CSV table of C-alpha atoms in Angstrom, one decimal:
chain,number,residue,atom,x,y,z
R,1,MET,CA,54.2,24.6,27.2
R,2,SER,CA,56.9,22.2,26.4
R,3,ALA,CA,57.6,18.9,28.2
R,4,LYS,CA,60.8,20.4,29.5
R,5,ASP,CA,58.8,23.2,31.1
R,6,ASP,CA,56.5,20.6,32.6
R,7,GLU,CA,59.5,18.8,34.1
R,8,ILE,CA,60.8,22.1,35.6
R,9,ASP,CA,57.5,23.3,36.8
R,10,GLY,CA,56.5,19.9,38.3
R,11,PRO,CA,59.2,19.6,41.0
R,12,ALA,CA,59.0,23.3,41.7
R,13,ALA,CA,55.2,23.0,42.3
R,14,GLU,CA,55.8,20.0,44.5
R,15,ARG,CA,58.4,21.9,46.6
R,16,ASP,CA,56.0,24.8,47.0
R,17,VAL,CA,53.3,22.4,48.3
R,18,ILE,CA,55.7,20.9,50.8
R,19,GLN,CA,56.9,24.3,51.9
R,20,ASP,CA,53.4,25.4,52.5
R,21,GLU,CA,52.8,22.4,54.7
R,22,VAL,CA,55.9,23.0,56.6
R,23,ASP,CA,55.0,26.7,57.1
R,24,SER,CA,51.5,25.9,58.3
R,25,ALA,CA,52.7,23.2,60.8
R,26,PRO,CA,54.3,25.6,63.3
R,27,GLU,CA,51.2,27.8,63.3
R,28,GLU,CA,49.1,24.8,64.3
R,29,THR,CA,51.6,23.8,67.0
R,30,SER,CA,51.9,27.3,68.3
R,31,ALA,CA,48.1,27.5,68.5
R,32,GLU,CA,47.8,24.2,70.3
R,33,GLU,CA,50.6,24.8,72.9
R,34,PRO,CA,48.9,27.7,74.8
R,35,ALA,CA,45.8,25.5,75.1
R,36,LYS,CA,47.8,22.7,76.4
R,37,LYS,CA,49.8,24.9,78.8
R,38,LYS,CA,46.5,26.5,79.9
R,39,SER,CA,44.9,23.2,80.5
R,40,GLN,CA,47.9,21.7,82.5
R,41,LYS,CA,48.5,23.3,85.9
R,42,PRO,CA,52.0,23.1,87.3
R,43,VAL,CA,52.4,20.4,90.0
R,44,GLY,CA,54.3,22.7,92.4
R,45,ALA,CA,51.8,25.5,92.2
R,46,HIS,CA,48.9,23.0,92.8
R,47,ARG,CA,50.7,21.6,95.9
R,48,ALA,CA,51.4,25.1,97.3
R,49,ARG,CA,47.7,26.0,96.8
R,50,GLU,CA,46.7,22.9,98.8
R,51,GLU,CA,49.2,23.7,101.6
R,52,GLU,CA,47.9,27.3,101.7
R,53,ASP,CA,44.3,26.0,102.0
R,54,ALA,CA,45.3,23.5,104.7
R,55,ALA,CA,47.2,26.0,106.8
R,56,PRO,CA,44.2,27.9,108.3
R,57,VAL,CA,42.5,24.5,109.1
R,58,ALA,CA,45.6,23.3,110.9
R,59,GLU,CA,45.8,26.6,112.9
R,60,GLU,CA,42.2,26.4,113.9
R,61,ALA,CA,42.7,22.8,115.0
R,62,ALA,CA,45.8,23.7,117.1
R,63,LYS,CA,44.1,26.6,119.0
R,64,PRO,CA,42.2,24.4,121.5
R,65,ALA,CA,45.4,22.5,122.2
R,66,LEU,CA,47.4,25.6,122.8
R,67,GLY,CA,44.7,27.1,125.0
R,68,ALA,CA,44.5,24.0,127.2
R,69,GLU,CA,48.3,24.0,127.5
R,70,LEU,CA,48.3,27.7,128.4
R,71,GLU,CA,45.7,27.1,131.1
R,72,ALA,CA,47.7,24.2,132.5
R,73,LEU,CA,50.8,26.3,132.7
R,74,ARG,CA,48.9,29.1,134.3
R,75,GLY,CA,47.4,26.8,136.9
R,76,GLU,CA,50.8,25.3,137.7
R,77,LEU,CA,52.3,28.8,138.1
R,78,GLU,CA,49.6,29.8,140.5
R,79,GLU,CA,50.1,26.6,142.5
R,80,ARG,CA,53.9,27.2,142.7
R,81,THR,CA,53.3,30.9,143.7
R,82,HIS,CA,51.0,29.8,146.5
R,83,ASP,CA,53.6,27.2,147.7
R,84,LEU,CA,56.3,29.9,147.7
R,85,GLN,CA,54.1,32.3,149.7
R,86,ARG,CA,53.2,29.6,152.2
R,87,VAL,CA,56.8,28.6,152.6
R,88,SER,CA,57.8,32.3,153.1
R,89,ALA,CA,55.1,32.8,155.7
R,90,GLU,CA,56.1,29.6,157.5
R,91,TYR,CA,59.8,30.7,157.5
R,92,ALA,CA,58.9,34.2,158.8
R,93,ASN,CA,56.8,32.7,161.6
R,94,TYR,CA,59.7,30.3,162.4
R,95,ARG,CA,62.2,33.1,162.7
R,96,LYS,CA,59.8,35.1,164.9
R,97,ARG,CA,59.3,32.1,167.1
R,98,VAL,CA,63.0,31.4,167.3
R,99,ASP,CA,63.8,35.1,168.1
R,100,ARG,CA,61.0,35.1,170.7
R,101,ASP,CA,62.2,31.9,172.3
R,102,ARG,CA,65.8,33.1,172.3
R,103,GLY,CA,64.8,36.4,173.9
R,104,ALA,CA,62.7,34.6,176.5
R,105,ALA,CA,65.6,32.2,177.3
R,106,ALA,CA,68.1,35.1,177.6
R,107,GLU,CA,65.7,37.0,179.9
R,108,GLN,CA,65.1,33.9,182.0
R,109,THR,CA,68.8,33.4,182.4
R,110,THR,CA,69.4,37.0,183.3
R,111,GLY,CA,66.5,37.0,185.7
R,112,LYS,CA,67.9,34.0,187.5
R,113,VAL,CA,71.3,35.6,187.9
R,114,LEU,CA,69.7,38.9,189.1
R,115,THR,CA,67.4,37.0,191.5
R,116,ASP,CA,70.5,35.4,193.1
R,117,LEU,CA,72.0,38.9,193.5
R,118,LEU,CA,68.9,40.4,195.2
R,119,PRO,CA,70.1,39.5,198.8
R,120,VAL,CA,73.3,41.4,198.1
R,121,LEU,CA,71.4,44.4,197.0
R,122,ASP,CA,69.3,44.2,200.2
R,123,ASP,CA,72.4,44.3,202.3
R,124,ILE,CA,73.6,47.3,200.3
R,125,ASP,CA,70.2,49.0,201.0
R,126,ARG,CA,70.5,48.3,204.7
R,127,ALA,CA,74.0,49.6,204.9
R,128,ARG,CA,72.9,52.8,203.1
R,129,GLU,CA,70.1,53.3,205.6
R,130,HIS,CA,72.5,52.9,208.5
R,131,GLY,CA,75.2,55.1,207.0
R,132,ASP,CA,77.7,52.3,206.6
R,133,LEU,CA,78.0,52.6,202.8
R,134,VAL,CA,81.4,54.4,202.8
R,135,GLY,CA,84.9,53.8,201.5
R,136,PRO,CA,85.7,51.0,199.0
R,137,PHE,CA,82.5,49.2,199.9
R,138,ALA,CA,80.5,52.2,198.6
R,139,SER,CA,82.4,52.1,195.3
R,140,VAL,CA,81.7,48.4,194.9
R,141,ALA,CA,78.1,48.9,195.7
R,142,GLU,CA,77.7,51.7,193.1
R,143,GLN,CA,79.4,49.5,190.4
R,144,LEU,CA,77.1,46.6,191.2
R,145,THR,CA,74.0,48.8,191.1
R,146,ALA,CA,75.1,50.2,187.8
R,147,VAL,CA,75.7,46.8,186.2
R,148,THR,CA,72.4,45.4,187.4
R,149,GLY,CA,70.7,48.5,186.0
R,150,LYS,CA,72.3,47.9,182.6
R,151,LEU,CA,70.9,44.4,182.6
R,152,GLY,CA,67.4,45.8,183.0
R,153,LEU,CA,66.9,45.4,186.8
R,154,VAL,CA,64.6,48.1,188.2
R,155,ALA,CA,63.9,48.6,192.0
R,156,PHE,CA,60.6,49.9,193.3
R,157,GLY,CA,58.9,50.5,196.6
R,158,GLU,CA,59.1,53.9,198.3
R,159,LYS,CA,57.1,55.4,201.2
R,160,GLY,CA,54.0,57.1,199.9
R,161,ASP,CA,53.5,54.9,196.9
R,162,PRO,CA,49.8,53.8,196.4
R,163,PHE,CA,49.4,50.2,197.4
R,164,ASP,CA,49.3,47.8,194.5
R,165,PRO,CA,48.5,44.2,195.4
R,166,ASN,CA,50.2,43.0,192.1
R,167,ARG,CA,53.5,44.6,193.1
R,168,HIS,CA,53.4,45.0,196.9
R,169,GLU,CA,53.1,42.4,199.6
R,170,ALA,CA,51.5,43.9,202.7
R,171,VAL,CA,52.9,42.6,206.0
R,172,ALA,CA,51.2,45.2,208.2
R,173,HIS,CA,48.0,47.2,208.1
R,174,GLN,CA,46.9,50.3,209.9
R,175,THR,CA,44.6,53.3,209.5
R,176,SER,CA,45.6,56.9,209.0
R,177,ALA,CA,43.8,60.1,208.5
R,178,ASP,CA,46.7,61.3,206.3
R,179,VAL,CA,45.8,59.1,203.4
R,180,ASP,CA,42.9,59.0,201.0
R,181,GLU,CA,43.7,55.5,199.7
R,182,PRO,CA,45.7,52.5,200.7
R,183,THR,CA,49.2,53.7,200.8
R,184,CYS,CA,52.6,52.2,201.5
R,185,VAL,CA,53.8,53.9,204.7
R,186,GLU,CA,56.8,51.8,205.4
R,187,VAL,CA,59.0,49.6,203.1
R,188,MET,CA,60.8,46.7,204.7
R,189,ARG,CA,62.3,45.4,201.5
R,190,ARG,CA,62.3,46.8,198.0
R,191,GLY,CA,60.9,44.9,195.0
R,192,TYR,CA,62.4,44.4,191.6
R,193,THR,CA,61.3,44.0,188.0
R,194,LEU,CA,63.1,42.9,184.9
R,195,GLY,CA,61.3,44.4,181.9
R,196,GLU,CA,57.7,43.3,182.2
R,197,ARG,CA,58.6,40.5,184.6
R,198,LEU,CA,58.2,40.8,188.4
R,199,LEU,CA,61.2,39.3,190.0
R,200,ARG,CA,60.1,40.0,193.6
R,201,PRO,CA,57.3,42.0,195.2
R,202,ALA,CA,58.1,44.8,197.8
R,203,LEU,CA,57.4,44.1,201.5
R,204,VAL,CA,55.4,47.1,202.8
R,205,ALA,CA,53.2,48.3,205.6
R,206,VAL,CA,49.9,49.7,204.4
R,207,ALA,CA,47.8,52.5,205.8
R,208,ASP,CA,44.1,52.6,205.0
R,209,PRO,CA,42.0,55.7,205.2
R,210,GLU,CA,40.1,56.2,208.5
């Protein structure tokens, strides 16, 4: 081999060596990179994993607080419900009491007016017994009787009625074989009631059995 050939082959051989080093360098880098990537975990994924692990713990810690709050709300709801029921019952009782008092006051007022009219009704009864209830006076008497009846006034006391000390006032007593129990045999003045209320007892003569 000549010196010229050595000069040509020398640089060529050196280039081949450098090329071999360059070609082998990426292979080493490519072999090392997966190892580095495998050894290094992404920061975002690591943080997400920590948050996922911490979520069940936070939920378990929050359950007692939520349960206590739920029980407090349930107790408050029951208390408000009881308050509402109590107020409703008190209002219902108040309305009943007001209606009862209103009705009693109206009945008392009506009873007072009717009691003042009883002497007039007694005169009408006496006029009827004597046959004097005729003409315009009879028409007025009928109208007055109808009006007092609409107001709830009821007359009682007739001959032959059983004697009732709660409704009759006996002004005379006698015995009779025609009766089996104390009986009203004569009515001097009729009695009157207004609903369940006794405005005036009837004045009667009573016959007892012999």
